[in-house]
Amino acid sequence: AAALEGQQASVVTDYVIKILGLEECADTVVGSIMMRGISGGQKKRLTIGEMLVGPARALFMDEISNGLDASTTYQIVNSMRQSTHILKGTTIISLLQPPPESYELFDDVILLSDGHIVYHGPREDALDFFQHMGFRCPERKNVPDFLQEVISKNDQKQYWARKDQVYHYITVREFAEAFKSFTVGEEMRHELSKPFDKKKGHAAALAFRRYGIPEMQLLKACLSREFLLMKKNSFVFIFKIVQLTVMALILMTLFLKTQMHRETVIDGVIYMGALFFIVSMIIFNGMADLSMTVAKLPVFYKQRNFGFYPSWAYSLPSSFLQIPTTLVEVAVWVSITYFMIGFDPELSRFLKQYFLLVLVGQMSGSLFRFLAAIGRNVIVASTLSSFILLVLMTLSGFVLSRDKINKFWIWGYWISPFMYADNAILANEFLGDNWQQVAPLSTEPLGTQVLKFRGFFTDPNWYWIGIGALFGFTILFNILFALALTFLDPFDKPQALISEDSDNAESDNESSSSDSCPGLEITPGSNNCKKKGMVLPFVPYSVTFDEITYAVDAPQHMIEKGVVKDKLYLLKGISGAFRPGVLTALMGVTGAGKTTLMDVLAGRKTHGYTQGNITISGYPKKQETFARISGYCEQNDIHSPFVTVHESLLYSAWLRLPTEVNRQTRKMFVEEVMALVELDSLRDSIVGLPGVNGLSIEQRKRLTIAVELVANPSIIFMDEPTSGLDARAAAIVMRTVRNTVDTGRTVVCTIHQPSIDIFESFDELFLLKRGGQEIYVGPLGKNSCHLINYFETIDGVTKIKDGYNPATWMMEVSSPGQEVTLGVDFAALYKRSDLYKRNKAMIKDLSKPAVASKDLHFETQYSRSLFTQCLACLWKFHWSYLRNQPYTGVRFLFTTIIALLFGGMFWDLGGKMNNEQDLFNAIGSMFTAVFSIGIQNASAVQPVVDIERTVFYRERAAGMYAAFPYAVAHVLIELPYILFQCIVYTCMVYTMIGFEFTVIKCFWFFFFMYFTLLYFTFYGMMAVSFTPNQHIGYIVSTAFYGLWNIFAGFIIPRPRAPIWWRWYYYACPVSWTLYGFVASQYGDVQDILRSGLTVEAFVKLYFGFEHDMVPIVGAVVVGFGVMFIFIFATCIMMLNFQKR
């Protein structure tokens, strides 16, 4: 709406919110799969509203009715019709299953199939064209449904009207050719052959500005939105400040000035380590921007492509608003550490360090945002950032001194922001008064000696050179960020999949439809179309529920306005019964509580307050046993993205069918379900991520149903199984549902805007009003006679017209607006009706166990043993990992490149032991490699765990497996991949760096590398397991990287640390890894250094590492991996972050 100038923006926004019926959720968070927010229908209306509030006069609206009830769809389309006619705009809307009354609002119709235009012209002439071709629409048939089915191979025959002629299938191509010679087609061709008359065009018809308002106002709007997002994400920024505060306190006590000395060069090296860590910590603090930026990119790409704003207007607010947070973070850091560590007390040097670190923070944030825009995917971006950080840190001059950098890599030294930051902060400290004393046997100040010892510059001007360079890098990375946003597109784009009814697939469709009913006539209770082949045995069960209420804690703004007191009730005393062999439709306006009721009955709610009685065939419902006999087709269609359709079904059947069903029978049953849901032609298709790649909405919906059907459940809940499908696909789904009911199962479906055929395929209706109260619960009857009679007996209710859709009429006459007009409360009328009394009597009867019946009981909670559960999960992870190239492929590529880079940068340094600096260089290579590859492994695995966790929540709720075997399988699948990764790295790096080539030293190098990468990976998995999402998990995990970095023993060795912190060296896994690497490689070397000490003696004296401890160190490193596995498994079992 910011694209409209002046006060008009707020007026338009309020108007669109009112049109779309979003007033009640205007201040509610949108939410996600993991977080409760607005309903699915409200999200769809929000998407529509995002486009309507702008100044566009040509609107292209794709499938806007998905998830909306018929009355809301009608209201939206009617508003668009009026707007288009009054403002002379152009609007094209694609609809799936459009209600007849909404269809009647359109002026023209375009009928597309397999890339051909079958009809394009006035709506009134569409039926004439098909009658011209020999097809007639039946009386009680919706015209939109007829138009979609008449061009389908499987459904065309039933509409053939020329009884005197033999029917033959007319292909889409033949329809398209015939249309060209039809009257409407000829008129259109004639119209298109004439050049456009510019005199008829309005002067303001074309836009000559790319954006609706001046770009500076767009910048202001983006700045306002970014500030709002920062407030919403305040936890992240508060956590970062708390994290920095804790790390500053640790650093302060570790390098406390009472324990620090300025007497020798080694003392200066310890101070240097503290300063290097400070710079590293501020840089790593910016890593949180990486995942947050990637998370916001999908919305940015959508808005960029629709011309909401230029990329620079989106990128600049991030930099501007980072300045105050950086000022606060660095102020907290410096105020705690500077004087307590004992840096130069001169105020000017304190302020200079503060200013420098602010620039480091700004540079870091802009760098990670740029890398996020380049990566565009969390895995790729985190891998790329790990690689860049590794190269820049290694070439900063601290890990590998400047004079030891290979001439082929010296260019990297000069372009590293780390190098300029390190030189600036070291010059500020070591050229101060505290380091001006001259050491014995030397003519130079001690500070200069320290800088020369590690190869840093001694010119005081390097502080200002560093300041200028960091400022320049900040500007450069922000420019590159804006350019990346401007020119790069997302990796994955939604794929348009060709219909399975294409002419090329006629033979396949003919065979695949042989088991299905001819045509799409679906009648309640009909057994005309029974499934061929076997039906696995099952026991039918009924579900009764009496006086069900469900409430959540009310939002604060609603409490403040006095709307509610403390709880917001979404269901208010609902009662009903679902019986075997009876197909029940659960309907109501958007926000009436349909999905909420389904979640409560299925036991899927994880939050809130539920009251009331639920029984299964007369016995109280127990979720553990109920999950074994029920299935739930969720609205969100959650599946593992990297397995095929066939594999998904095999996996579900393997874990959910009882052990008595052998493998061959299981496979046959899966094949029959695939044929039933018409998924045969997609058996080897990768499922993919919704809206990104893989299956289309309709195909995912059918897969969701099939996944539940292969479990052979007695009770099935389906949440909007036809939402997002066209009439043909919806009819396929409903035919499947009808066949399922006819086998004696209990099936309940929530449904929006059904056609007459689909609506009357249901046996009973459960109708809810907004606020969670039932207003009709009972049978539909033939041609919906019982429903119609019930509402028509209410005074003032409009009679239904002949041929009108009863579902649409019912929603119209029972809408909140009609309640106000008629002055009635439909919920209260129902509670006083005879129908309500009969339903309560039926609930009472069904709530009593039948004679000789037994309560639902299974010997075990799950169908399969824990071992089989683990094996099945491992089988699925095997295929997922094998096909997940952004994860496994990028990880191996990263490792190979890092191995080559390290081998080149540290070429043949492993065997050079002339002085202490040579040892520091070799040990620095081990330390940096462990951290870079380890952090990359931990970061890359987190989005994988996060995506699979959402699938895990669904599968565990369905009773497929316990959490423990799932966690074990997730751990086991990592072992071979990390083994191969470690083999690649060790073989390349060990030989190129030139470590001593003996069997035992090679073994220990490989051993410590392998188990270190394992515990880093398991640590990343663990961080996600105890946090709500991967972004917070990423931030939490990075908090400990700083601790591990400083306590690893490279920056400050254990013997030089204060005694009160030495215990943490034993709790830091990286310190044990470094101990293992250094002690196994150098702990027994007797070469003499320039100082006169042997390598073994220096390693023991400076680091405190002993060669005899290597086996014990190895056991401890393995123990850390086991500990992280245990915490990961425990969190997976105990914690559930899905808010429903």
mmCIF file of C-alpha atoms in Angstrom, residues 361-470:
data_model
loop_
_atom_site.group_PDB
_atom_site.id
_atom_site.type_symbol
_atom_site.label_atom_id
_atom_site.label_comp_id
_atom_site.label_asym_id
_atom_site.label_seq_id
_atom_site.Cartn_x
_atom_site.Cartn_y
_atom_site.Cartn_z
ATOM 1 C CA GLY A 361 30.843 -5.257 13.088
ATOM 2 C CA GLN A 362 29.451 -3.252 10.178
ATOM 3 C CA MET A 363 31.821 -4.931 7.734
ATOM 4 C CA SER A 364 30.893 -8.374 9.109
ATOM 5 C CA GLY A 365 27.144 -7.824 8.808
ATOM 6 C CA SER A 366 27.434 -6.523 5.247
ATOM 7 C CA LEU A 367 29.736 -9.440 4.310
ATOM 8 C CA PHE A 368 27.318 -12.091 5.579
ATOM 9 C CA ARG A 369 24.325 -10.425 3.957
ATOM 10 C CA PHE A 370 26.216 -10.366 0.663
ATOM 11 C CA LEU A 371 27.126 -14.066 1.038
ATOM 12 C CA ALA A 372 23.463 -14.876 1.826
ATOM 13 C CA ALA A 373 22.366 -13.126 -1.377
ATOM 14 C CA ILE A 374 25.000 -15.050 -3.350
ATOM 15 C CA GLY A 375 24.149 -18.400 -1.720
ATOM 16 C CA ARG A 376 20.334 -17.943 -1.794
ATOM 17 C CA ASN A 377 20.037 -21.219 0.099
ATOM 18 C CA VAL A 378 20.925 -21.789 3.755
ATOM 19 C CA ILE A 379 23.177 -24.768 3.015
ATOM 20 C CA VAL A 380 24.992 -23.117 0.108
ATOM 21 C CA ALA A 381 25.267 -19.773 1.908
ATOM 22 C CA SER A 382 26.630 -21.300 5.135
ATOM 23 C CA THR A 383 29.118 -23.388 3.160
ATOM 24 C CA LEU A 384 30.215 -20.364 1.145
ATOM 25 C CA SER A 385 30.578 -18.242 4.287
ATOM 26 C CA SER A 386 32.613 -20.948 6.021
ATOM 27 C CA PHE A 387 34.910 -21.112 3.012
ATOM 28 C CA ILE A 388 35.337 -17.328 2.758
ATOM 29 C CA LEU A 389 35.945 -16.973 6.494
ATOM 30 C CA LEU A 390 38.491 -19.747 6.436
ATOM 31 C CA VAL A 391 40.517 -18.192 3.618
ATOM 32 C CA LEU A 392 40.320 -14.654 5.040
ATOM 33 C CA MET A 393 41.146 -15.781 8.587
ATOM 34 C CA THR A 394 44.012 -18.040 7.533
ATOM 35 C CA LEU A 395 45.533 -15.258 5.453
ATOM 36 C CA SER A 396 45.048 -12.590 8.148
ATOM 37 C CA GLY A 397 48.616 -13.000 9.424
ATOM 38 C CA PHE A 398 47.801 -14.562 12.797
ATOM 39 C CA VAL A 399 47.253 -18.226 11.893
ATOM 40 C CA LEU A 400 49.983 -18.163 9.217
ATOM 41 C CA SER A 401 52.559 -15.373 9.537
ATOM 42 C CA ARG A 402 53.004 -13.041 6.590
ATOM 43 C CA ASP A 403 56.545 -14.157 5.786
ATOM 44 C CA LYS A 404 55.434 -17.798 5.546
ATOM 45 C CA ILE A 405 52.574 -17.177 3.117
ATOM 46 C CA ASN A 406 53.274 -18.720 -0.285
ATOM 47 C CA LYS A 407 53.837 -16.122 -3.017
ATOM 48 C CA PHE A 408 50.896 -17.583 -4.916
ATOM 49 C CA TRP A 409 48.626 -16.719 -1.971
ATOM 50 C CA ILE A 410 49.999 -13.340 -0.922
ATOM 51 C CA TRP A 411 47.225 -11.578 -2.863
ATOM 52 C CA GLY A 412 44.738 -13.150 -0.425
ATOM 53 C CA TYR A 413 46.593 -11.515 2.444
ATOM 54 C CA TRP A 414 46.161 -8.050 0.961
ATOM 55 C CA ILE A 415 42.425 -8.431 0.278
ATOM 56 C CA SER A 416 41.539 -9.929 3.670
ATOM 57 C CA PRO A 417 39.480 -7.607 5.918
ATOM 58 C CA PHE A 418 40.763 -9.709 8.832
ATOM 59 C CA MET A 419 44.309 -8.629 8.029
ATOM 60 C CA TYR A 420 43.455 -4.932 8.170
ATOM 61 C CA ALA A 421 41.398 -5.354 11.352
ATOM 62 C CA ASP A 422 44.165 -7.367 13.058
ATOM 63 C CA ASN A 423 46.950 -4.978 12.050
ATOM 64 C CA ALA A 424 44.896 -1.958 13.153
ATOM 65 C CA ILE A 425 43.946 -3.303 16.564
ATOM 66 C CA LEU A 426 47.467 -4.656 17.201
ATOM 67 C CA ALA A 427 49.084 -1.342 16.198
ATOM 68 C CA ASN A 428 46.691 0.502 18.515
ATOM 69 C CA GLU A 429 47.717 -1.694 21.453
ATOM 70 C CA PHE A 430 51.378 -2.666 20.991
ATOM 71 C CA LEU A 431 52.576 0.787 19.931
ATOM 72 C CA GLY A 432 51.119 2.318 23.108
ATOM 73 C CA ASP A 433 52.994 3.417 26.233
ATOM 74 C CA ASN A 434 52.531 0.105 28.075
ATOM 75 C CA TRP A 435 54.721 -1.702 25.528
ATOM 76 C CA GLN A 436 57.516 0.829 25.144
ATOM 77 C CA GLN A 437 59.925 -0.801 27.593
ATOM 78 C CA VAL A 438 63.026 -2.376 26.015
ATOM 79 C CA ALA A 439 63.545 -6.048 26.819
ATOM 80 C CA PRO A 440 66.994 -7.348 27.867
ATOM 81 C CA LEU A 441 69.383 -8.123 24.980
ATOM 82 C CA SER A 442 67.274 -5.966 22.631
ATOM 83 C CA THR A 443 67.316 -2.409 21.308
ATOM 84 C CA GLU A 444 63.630 -2.248 20.287
ATOM 85 C CA PRO A 445 60.525 -1.664 22.390
ATOM 86 C CA LEU A 446 58.808 -4.872 23.484
ATOM 87 C CA GLY A 447 55.652 -4.033 21.530
ATOM 88 C CA THR A 448 57.609 -3.730 18.286
ATOM 89 C CA GLN A 449 59.350 -7.048 19.005
ATOM 90 C CA VAL A 450 56.001 -8.790 19.517
ATOM 91 C CA LEU A 451 54.643 -7.441 16.221
ATOM 92 C CA LYS A 452 57.777 -8.491 14.334
ATOM 93 C CA PHE A 453 57.790 -11.950 15.987
ATOM 94 C CA ARG A 454 54.390 -12.746 14.400
ATOM 95 C CA GLY A 455 55.038 -10.810 11.167
ATOM 96 C CA PHE A 456 52.746 -7.802 11.713
ATOM 97 C CA PHE A 457 53.449 -4.202 10.675
ATOM 98 C CA THR A 458 55.063 -1.813 13.161
ATOM 99 C CA ASP A 459 54.024 1.489 11.540
ATOM 100 C CA PRO A 460 51.397 3.347 13.698
ATOM 101 C CA ASN A 461 49.707 4.520 10.478
ATOM 102 C CA TRP A 462 48.389 0.988 10.067
ATOM 103 C CA TYR A 463 45.571 1.819 12.482
ATOM 104 C CA TRP A 464 44.204 4.426 10.068
ATOM 105 C CA ILE A 465 44.951 2.218 7.074
ATOM 106 C CA GLY A 466 42.836 -0.473 8.765
ATOM 107 C CA ILE A 467 40.033 2.011 9.498
ATOM 108 C CA GLY A 468 39.949 3.132 5.872
ATOM 109 C CA ALA A 469 40.076 -0.416 4.547
ATOM 110 C CA LEU A 470 37.233 -1.619 6.798
#
